């Protein structure tokens, strides 16, 4: 079968890693985060050497796509974010244009496998062209602020705040 | 086969083999698709790729509904292969015969799905074959035989409704033989 890792341009990966770091810094509850392409490739991860990042990236894109499908089926327009609440924490998949961020919050050790994905929140950023990486309030399950990324590839470094982006 | 039967069939195969296209070709309902932009143009040049699943339905003449599930092709979505295969009565494996890895793909997907749903029938559809003489398909049959997997192999154009129906009808025939014979033996 095919190799799993796809070489995104180094500057794209660096920008994505920077954006993801900002997201993690702004969300102290987040233990893991993966920024993925729409088709499930890891672009950036927190922590950087997260062993499960590639698997989480693939699963995130499936969840994202299924969310889109059911929202479409229900005639509700386009899907935005997906929240999965579990015994040990919360997983959030944040749709960001054609990419997504999956963030995981929570406490380790709540009936979780040692080798599996950590139990907390997982937020995934989908496509970054024109994407938004947002502050996610895990207590209220609401997005409390937003930062707009503009560009035609994963976080090309130009971050243009938009007047309507917050809330 | 009676109308109260609800049959589940899985379409699988590598990226670009035509799983989504095949389900679109035969579904009685507007199919549910989960295609997204493809960023891996090395593996396949197509614009979009399935990352969740495809779903369609086909009603048989006796009223039974065949539920059609298509998997993502890439190995990184193998977790979906297992989820989608639960309760399936068989697998239709699609292979793009024009690719250099066609025989290798056949072997790896057949072995993987043989493990995921052991004992259920397989039918192989090979698309984009060079010419239509049977010798081309013999290679695929031999590759299966080498792995001790018994499955019919057809050359198909998966855009063609009749071709896809042939694969499904063949799978249902094998399935019916399998479910009928134990009853015969028991009586």
Short mmCIF file of C-alpha atoms in Angstrom, two decimals:
data_model
loop_
_atom_site.label_atom_id
_atom_site.label_comp_id
_atom_site.label_asym_id
_atom_site.label_seq_id
_atom_site.Cartn_x
_atom_site.Cartn_y
_atom_site.Cartn_z
CA UNK A 1 0.00 0.00 0.00
CA UNK A 2 1.04 3.60 -0.20
CA UNK A 3 3.32 5.50 2.15
CA UNK A 4 1.48 7.34 4.87
CA UNK A 5 3.33 10.62 5.17
CA UNK A 6 2.91 13.19 2.48
CA UNK A 7 5.53 15.88 2.06
CA UNK A 8 3.89 19.24 2.44
CA UNK A 9 6.19 22.16 1.64
CA UNK A 10 8.43 22.91 4.63
CA UNK A 11 7.20 26.48 4.91
CA UNK A 12 3.62 25.22 5.01
CA UNK A 13 4.42 22.73 7.75
CA UNK A 14 6.30 25.40 9.71
CA UNK A 15 3.41 27.84 9.45
CA UNK A 16 0.94 25.13 10.41
CA UNK A 17 3.05 24.11 13.38
CA UNK A 18 3.18 27.74 14.49
CA UNK A 19 -0.57 28.17 14.18
CA UNK A 20 -1.18 24.96 16.05
CA UNK A 21 1.17 26.03 18.81
CA UNK A 22 -0.76 29.28 19.19
CA UNK A 23 -3.95 27.30 19.41
CA UNK A 24 -2.54 25.00 22.06
CA UNK A 25 -1.11 27.95 23.99
CA UNK A 26 -4.51 29.61 23.97
CA UNK A 27 -6.26 26.44 25.11
CA UNK A 28 -4.51 25.13 28.18
CA UNK A 29 -6.91 22.18 28.40
CA UNK A 30 -5.69 20.74 25.13
CA UNK A 31 -3.32 17.84 25.54
CA UNK A 32 -3.09 16.76 21.94
CA UNK A 33 -3.79 18.53 18.73
CA UNK A 34 -3.37 17.53 15.12
CA UNK A 35 -3.75 19.75 12.10
CA UNK A 36 -4.71 17.70 9.08
CA UNK A 37 -5.47 18.06 5.42
CA UNK A 38 -9.03 17.38 4.34
CA UNK A 39 -8.02 13.96 3.13
CA UNK A 40 -6.47 12.90 6.38
CA UNK A 41 -2.78 13.69 6.21
CA UNK A 42 -1.05 15.06 9.27
CA UNK A 43 0.39 18.52 8.64
CA UNK A 44 1.31 19.47 12.19
CA UNK A 45 0.90 17.90 15.61
CA UNK A 46 1.18 18.80 19.25
CA UNK A 47 3.24 17.37 20.78
CA UNK A 48 5.37 17.25 17.66
CA UNK A 49 6.37 13.64 18.08
CA UNK A 50 2.82 12.51 18.86
CA UNK A 51 2.97 8.83 17.89
CA UNK A 52 -0.72 8.58 17.09
CA UNK A 53 -0.79 11.72 14.94
CA UNK A 54 -1.10 9.95 11.59
CA UNK A 55 -3.89 7.71 12.78
CA UNK A 56 -5.69 10.58 14.44
CA UNK A 57 -5.36 12.62 11.26
CA UNK A 58 -7.00 9.90 9.16
CA UNK A 59 -9.77 9.31 11.69
CA UNK A 60 -10.39 13.05 11.94
CA UNK A 61 -10.94 13.40 8.23
CA UNK A 62 -13.40 10.50 8.25
CA UNK A 63 -15.32 12.05 11.14
CA UNK A 64 -15.27 15.40 9.44
CA UNK A 65 -16.51 13.98 6.16
CA UNK A 66 -19.26 11.97 7.83
CA UNK A 67 -20.31 15.08 9.73
CA UNK A 68 -20.51 16.97 6.47
CA UNK A 69 -22.58 14.18 4.96
CA UNK A 70 -25.15 14.09 7.75
CA UNK A 71 -25.45 17.86 7.87
CA UNK A 72 -25.98 17.84 4.12
CA UNK A 73 -28.55 15.07 4.46
CA UNK A 74 -30.43 17.08 7.07
CA UNK A 75 -30.39 20.10 4.83
CA UNK A 76 -28.58 22.24 7.37
CA UNK A 77 -25.97 23.76 5.11
CA UNK A 78 -22.36 23.07 5.94
CA UNK A 79 -20.83 21.38 8.96
CA UNK A 80 -18.61 23.41 11.20
CA UNK A 81 -17.31 21.57 14.25
CA UNK A 82 -17.70 18.18 15.83
CA UNK A 83 -17.63 17.56 19.57
CA UNK A 84 -17.21 14.09 21.07
CA UNK A 85 -17.62 13.87 24.83
CA UNK A 86 -16.21 10.83 26.53
CA UNK A 87 -15.56 9.52 30.03
CA UNK A 88 -12.03 10.79 29.99
CA UNK A 89 -12.27 14.03 28.10
CA UNK A 90 -13.49 15.80 25.03
CA UNK A 91 -12.47 15.53 21.41
CA UNK A 92 -13.20 18.46 19.15
CA UNK A 93 -12.83 18.49 15.41
CA UNK A 94 -12.75 22.05 14.18
CA UNK A 95 -13.39 22.54 10.50
CA UNK A 96 -11.18 25.17 9.01
CA UNK A 97 -11.96 25.61 5.35
CA UNK A 98 -10.33 22.63 3.64
CA UNK A 99 -8.30 21.55 6.63
CA UNK A 100 -9.12 20.76 10.21
CA UNK A 101 -7.70 20.71 13.68
CA UNK A 102 -8.43 17.90 16.04
CA UNK A 103 -7.82 18.68 19.70
CA UNK A 104 -8.02 16.32 22.61
CA UNK A 105 -8.56 17.39 26.18
CA UNK A 106 -8.96 15.32 29.29
CA UNK A 107 -7.23 13.32 31.92
CA UNK A 108 -5.07 10.39 31.15
CA UNK A 109 -5.69 7.06 32.71
CA UNK A 110 -9.47 6.94 32.52
CA UNK A 111 -9.79 3.45 31.18
CA UNK A 112 -7.55 4.24 28.28
CA UNK A 113 -5.00 2.09 26.61
CA UNK A 114 -1.49 3.26 27.30
CA UNK A 115 -0.58 3.09 23.66
CA UNK A 116 -3.77 4.54 22.28
CA UNK A 117 -4.74 8.09 21.64
CA UNK A 118 -4.65 10.07 24.88
CA UNK A 119 -8.07 10.64 26.34
CA UNK A 120 -8.41 14.35 26.33
CA UNK A 121 -9.55 16.77 23.72
CA UNK A 122 -8.60 16.38 20.15
CA UNK A 123 -9.15 19.28 17.87
CA UNK A 124 -8.49 19.08 14.25
CA UNK A 125 -8.07 21.91 11.83
CA UNK A 126 -9.21 21.21 8.38
CA UNK A 127 -7.96 23.07 5.41
CA UNK A 128 -6.15 26.26 6.15
CA UNK A 129 -6.71 28.26 3.02
CA UNK A 130 -8.98 30.94 4.38
CA UNK A 131 -9.11 28.93 7.54
CA UNK A 132 -9.93 29.85 11.07
CA UNK A 133 -8.20 28.59 14.14
CA UNK A 134 -10.33 29.37 17.11
CA UNK A 135 -10.24 29.51 20.83
CA UNK A 136 -12.46 26.69 21.97
CA UNK A 137 -14.02 26.87 25.41
CA UNK A 138 -14.10 23.30 26.59
CA UNK A 139 -16.19 24.15 29.64
CA UNK A 140 -19.05 25.76 27.75
CA UNK A 141 -18.40 23.85 24.52
CA UNK A 142 -18.44 27.07 22.63
CA UNK A 143 -16.02 28.94 20.48
CA UNK A 144 -15.09 32.16 22.22
CA UNK A 145 -12.75 33.78 19.78
CA UNK A 146 -11.35 33.29 16.39
CA UNK A 147 -8.32 34.08 14.33
CA UNK A 148 -8.54 34.16 10.61
CA UNK A 149 -5.87 32.66 8.43
CA UNK A 150 -5.81 33.80 4.88
CA UNK A 151 -3.98 32.23 2.01
CA UNK A 152 -4.03 29.48 -0.53
CA UNK A 153 -2.08 26.90 1.36
CA UNK A 154 -1.73 25.76 4.90
CA UNK A 155 -1.11 28.86 6.95
CA UNK A 156 1.13 30.73 4.62
CA UNK A 157 2.12 33.00 7.44
CA UNK A 158 -0.18 35.85 6.54
CA UNK A 159 -2.64 36.20 9.33
CA UNK A 160 -5.31 38.75 8.64
CA UNK A 161 -7.72 39.42 11.48
CA UNK A 162 -11.21 39.82 10.24
CA UNK A 163 -13.71 42.14 11.84
CA UNK A 164 -16.37 39.50 12.00
CA UNK A 165 -14.11 36.68 13.07
CA UNK A 166 -14.51 37.05 16.81
CA UNK A 167 -17.58 35.27 18.12
CA UNK B 1 -34.16 -14.49 -1.07
CA UNK B 2 -37.08 -12.85 0.67
CA UNK B 3 -38.14 -9.25 0.97
CA UNK B 4 -37.43 -9.15 4.68
CA UNK B 5 -33.75 -9.71 4.04
CA UNK B 6 -31.47 -6.76 4.32
CA UNK B 7 -28.16 -7.48 2.67
CA UNK B 8 -24.99 -5.52 3.12
CA UNK B 9 -22.22 -5.53 0.52
CA UNK B 10 -18.88 -3.77 0.78
CA UNK B 11 -17.06 -2.26 -2.19
CA UNK B 12 -13.35 -1.89 -1.65
CA UNK B 13 -10.08 -1.60 -3.51
CA UNK B 14 -7.22 0.87 -3.86
CA UNK B 15 -7.52 4.60 -4.36
CA UNK B 16 -8.97 5.39 -7.77
CA UNK B 17 -10.34 1.92 -8.50
CA UNK B 18 -13.88 3.28 -8.90
CA UNK B 19 -15.71 2.39 -5.69
CA UNK B 20 -17.65 5.65 -5.49
CA UNK B 21 -18.35 5.53 -9.23
CA UNK B 22 -19.67 1.97 -9.03
CA UNK B 23 -22.12 2.78 -6.24
CA UNK B 24 -23.27 5.89 -8.07
CA UNK B 25 -23.87 3.75 -11.17
CA UNK B 26 -26.38 1.44 -9.51
CA UNK B 27 -27.86 3.07 -6.42
CA UNK B 28 -31.63 3.57 -6.41
CA UNK B 29 -31.25 6.48 -4.02
CA UNK B 30 -28.98 9.51 -4.27
CA UNK B 31 -25.78 8.04 -2.83
CA UNK B 32 -24.21 9.40 0.32
CA UNK B 33 -20.63 10.35 -0.42
CA UNK B 34 -17.76 11.68 1.69
CA UNK B 35 -15.37 12.92 -0.93
CA UNK B 36 -12.84 15.63 -0.18
CA UNK B 37 -10.05 17.30 -2.13
CA UNK B 38 -7.18 14.92 -2.81
CA UNK B 39 -3.79 16.25 -1.72
CA UNK B 40 -1.93 13.06 -2.62
CA UNK B 41 -1.50 13.41 -6.38
CA UNK B 42 1.46 11.04 -6.29
CA UNK B 43 -0.67 8.02 -5.51
CA UNK B 44 -3.49 9.14 -7.78
CA UNK B 45 -4.05 12.24 -9.91
CA UNK B 46 -7.79 12.48 -9.29
CA UNK B 47 -9.28 15.61 -7.77
CA UNK B 48 -11.28 14.09 -4.95
CA UNK B 49 -11.11 11.04 -2.73
CA UNK B 50 -13.41 9.27 -0.29
CA UNK B 51 -12.34 9.54 3.35
CA UNK B 52 -15.43 8.29 5.19
CA UNK B 53 -17.67 6.00 3.20
CA UNK B 54 -20.06 5.77 0.29
CA UNK B 55 -23.58 4.50 0.78
CA UNK B 56 -26.21 3.48 -1.72
CA UNK B 57 -29.15 1.12 -1.96
CA UNK B 58 -30.33 -1.31 -4.58
CA UNK B 59 -33.72 -2.99 -4.52
CA UNK B 60 -33.91 -6.48 -5.98
CA UNK B 61 -36.86 -7.79 -7.97
CA UNK B 62 -38.14 -9.70 -4.95
CA UNK B 63 -38.16 -6.56 -2.83
CA UNK B 64 -34.99 -7.25 -0.85
CA UNK B 65 -32.80 -4.23 -0.28
CA UNK B 66 -29.07 -4.48 -0.87
CA UNK B 67 -27.17 -1.90 1.12
CA UNK B 68 -23.99 -0.84 -0.66
CA UNK B 69 -21.06 0.48 1.34
CA UNK B 70 -17.91 1.85 -0.28
CA UNK B 71 -14.70 2.14 1.72
CA UNK B 72 -11.91 4.67 1.44
CA UNK B 73 -9.08 3.11 -0.56
CA UNK B 74 -5.99 4.28 1.28
CA UNK B 75 -4.45 2.10 3.96
CA UNK B 76 -4.46 4.96 6.44
CA UNK B 77 -8.24 4.53 6.55
CA UNK B 78 -8.02 0.84 7.41
CA UNK B 79 -9.97 1.49 10.59
CA UNK B 80 -12.95 2.32 8.34
CA UNK B 81 -12.53 -0.98 6.49
CA UNK B 82 -13.25 -2.86 9.68
CA UNK B 83 -16.13 -0.63 10.73
CA UNK B 84 -17.81 -0.82 7.34
CA UNK B 85 -17.32 -4.57 7.00
CA UNK B 86 -19.35 -5.45 10.08
CA UNK B 87 -22.32 -7.57 9.06
CA UNK B 88 -21.41 -7.63 5.38
CA UNK B 89 -22.33 -10.75 3.41
CA UNK B 90 -19.50 -10.26 0.94
CA UNK B 91 -16.94 -8.03 -0.69
CA UNK B 92 -16.64 -6.64 -4.18
CA UNK B 93 -13.00 -5.82 -4.77
CA UNK B 94 -12.31 -3.34 -7.55
CA UNK B 95 -8.89 -3.11 -9.17
CA UNK B 96 -7.62 -0.65 -11.75
CA UNK B 97 -6.01 -2.95 -14.31
CA UNK B 98 -4.07 -0.11 -15.92
CA UNK B 99 -1.86 0.50 -12.90
CA UNK B 100 1.56 -1.08 -12.42
CA UNK B 101 0.54 -2.27 -8.96
CA UNK B 102 -2.73 -3.95 -10.00
CA UNK B 103 -1.71 -7.52 -9.14
CA UNK B 104 -0.02 -6.45 -5.94
CA UNK B 105 -3.12 -4.46 -4.97
CA UNK B 106 -5.32 -7.46 -5.65
CA UNK B 107 -3.24 -9.63 -3.36
CA UNK B 108 -2.98 -7.16 -0.51
CA UNK B 109 -6.66 -6.12 -0.45
CA UNK B 110 -7.88 -9.69 -0.88
CA UNK B 111 -5.72 -10.90 1.99
CA UNK B 112 -6.66 -7.98 4.21
CA UNK B 113 -10.40 -8.35 3.66
CA UNK B 114 -10.20 -12.10 3.90
CA UNK B 115 -8.90 -11.48 7.41
CA UNK B 116 -11.47 -8.76 8.21
CA UNK B 117 -14.50 -10.80 7.16
CA UNK B 118 -13.37 -14.42 6.96
CA UNK B 119 -15.51 -16.88 5.08
CA UNK B 120 -17.60 -14.36 3.16
CA UNK B 121 -17.54 -14.42 -0.63
CA UNK B 122 -15.42 -12.17 -2.82
CA UNK B 123 -16.02 -11.02 -6.35
CA UNK B 124 -13.28 -9.20 -8.25
CA UNK B 125 -13.93 -6.49 -10.82
CA UNK B 126 -10.93 -5.41 -12.88
CA UNK B 127 -11.32 -2.16 -14.76
CA UNK B 128 -9.33 -0.59 -17.57
CA UNK B 129 -7.84 -3.89 -18.74
CA UNK B 130 -5.82 -4.03 -21.93
CA UNK B 131 -8.01 -5.74 -24.50
CA UNK B 132 -10.81 -8.06 -23.55
CA UNK B 133 -9.37 -11.48 -24.10
CA UNK B 134 -9.47 -13.71 -21.07
CA UNK B 135 -5.73 -14.10 -20.81
CA UNK B 136 -5.44 -10.68 -19.27
CA UNK B 137 -7.79 -11.71 -16.47
CA UNK B 138 -6.03 -15.06 -16.01
CA UNK B 139 -3.19 -13.21 -14.29
CA UNK B 140 -5.59 -11.97 -11.65
CA UNK B 141 -7.21 -15.35 -11.15
CA UNK B 142 -3.77 -16.89 -10.78
CA UNK B 143 -2.71 -14.27 -8.25
CA UNK B 144 -5.76 -15.17 -6.17
CA UNK B 145 -5.15 -18.90 -6.57
CA UNK B 146 -1.57 -18.40 -5.38
CA UNK B 147 -3.04 -17.08 -2.14
CA UNK B 148 -5.61 -19.86 -2.00
CA UNK B 149 -8.44 -17.40 -2.39
CA UNK B 150 -11.29 -18.57 -4.57
CA UNK B 151 -13.16 -15.75 -6.28
CA UNK B 152 -14.56 -15.01 -9.73
CA UNK B 153 -12.79 -12.28 -11.69
CA UNK B 154 -14.58 -10.07 -14.21
CA UNK B 155 -13.33 -7.38 -16.55
CA UNK B 156 -15.66 -4.45 -16.01
CA UNK B 157 -16.31 -0.84 -16.79
CA UNK B 158 -17.51 0.33 -13.42
CA UNK B 159 -19.26 3.33 -14.97
CA UNK B 160 -21.56 0.83 -16.66
CA UNK B 161 -24.59 -0.12 -14.57
CA UNK B 162 -24.88 -3.57 -16.13
CA UNK B 163 -21.27 -4.38 -15.30
CA UNK B 164 -21.66 -3.42 -11.67
CA UNK B 165 -24.91 -5.38 -11.42
CA UNK B 166 -23.07 -8.42 -12.77
CA UNK B 167 -20.64 -8.22 -9.86
CA UNK B 168 -23.46 -7.90 -7.33
CA UNK B 169 -25.54 -10.70 -8.83
CA UNK B 170 -22.53 -12.99 -8.81
CA UNK B 171 -21.82 -12.19 -5.17
CA UNK B 172 -25.45 -12.83 -4.23
CA UNK B 173 -25.39 -16.16 -6.08
CA UNK B 174 -22.36 -17.33 -4.14
CA UNK B 175 -23.92 -16.12 -0.91
CA UNK B 176 -27.16 -17.99 -1.61
CA UNK B 177 -25.30 -21.20 -2.33
CA UNK B 178 -23.43 -20.82 0.94
CA UNK B 179 -26.55 -20.25 3.01
CA UNK B 180 -28.58 -22.91 1.25
CA UNK B 181 -26.23 -25.86 1.44
CA UNK B 182 -26.02 -26.12 5.23
CA UNK B 183 -29.79 -26.30 5.39
CA UNK B 184 -29.81 -29.00 2.72
CA UNK B 185 -27.21 -30.97 4.61
CA UNK B 186 -29.17 -30.69 7.83
CA UNK B 187 -32.50 -31.93 6.42
#
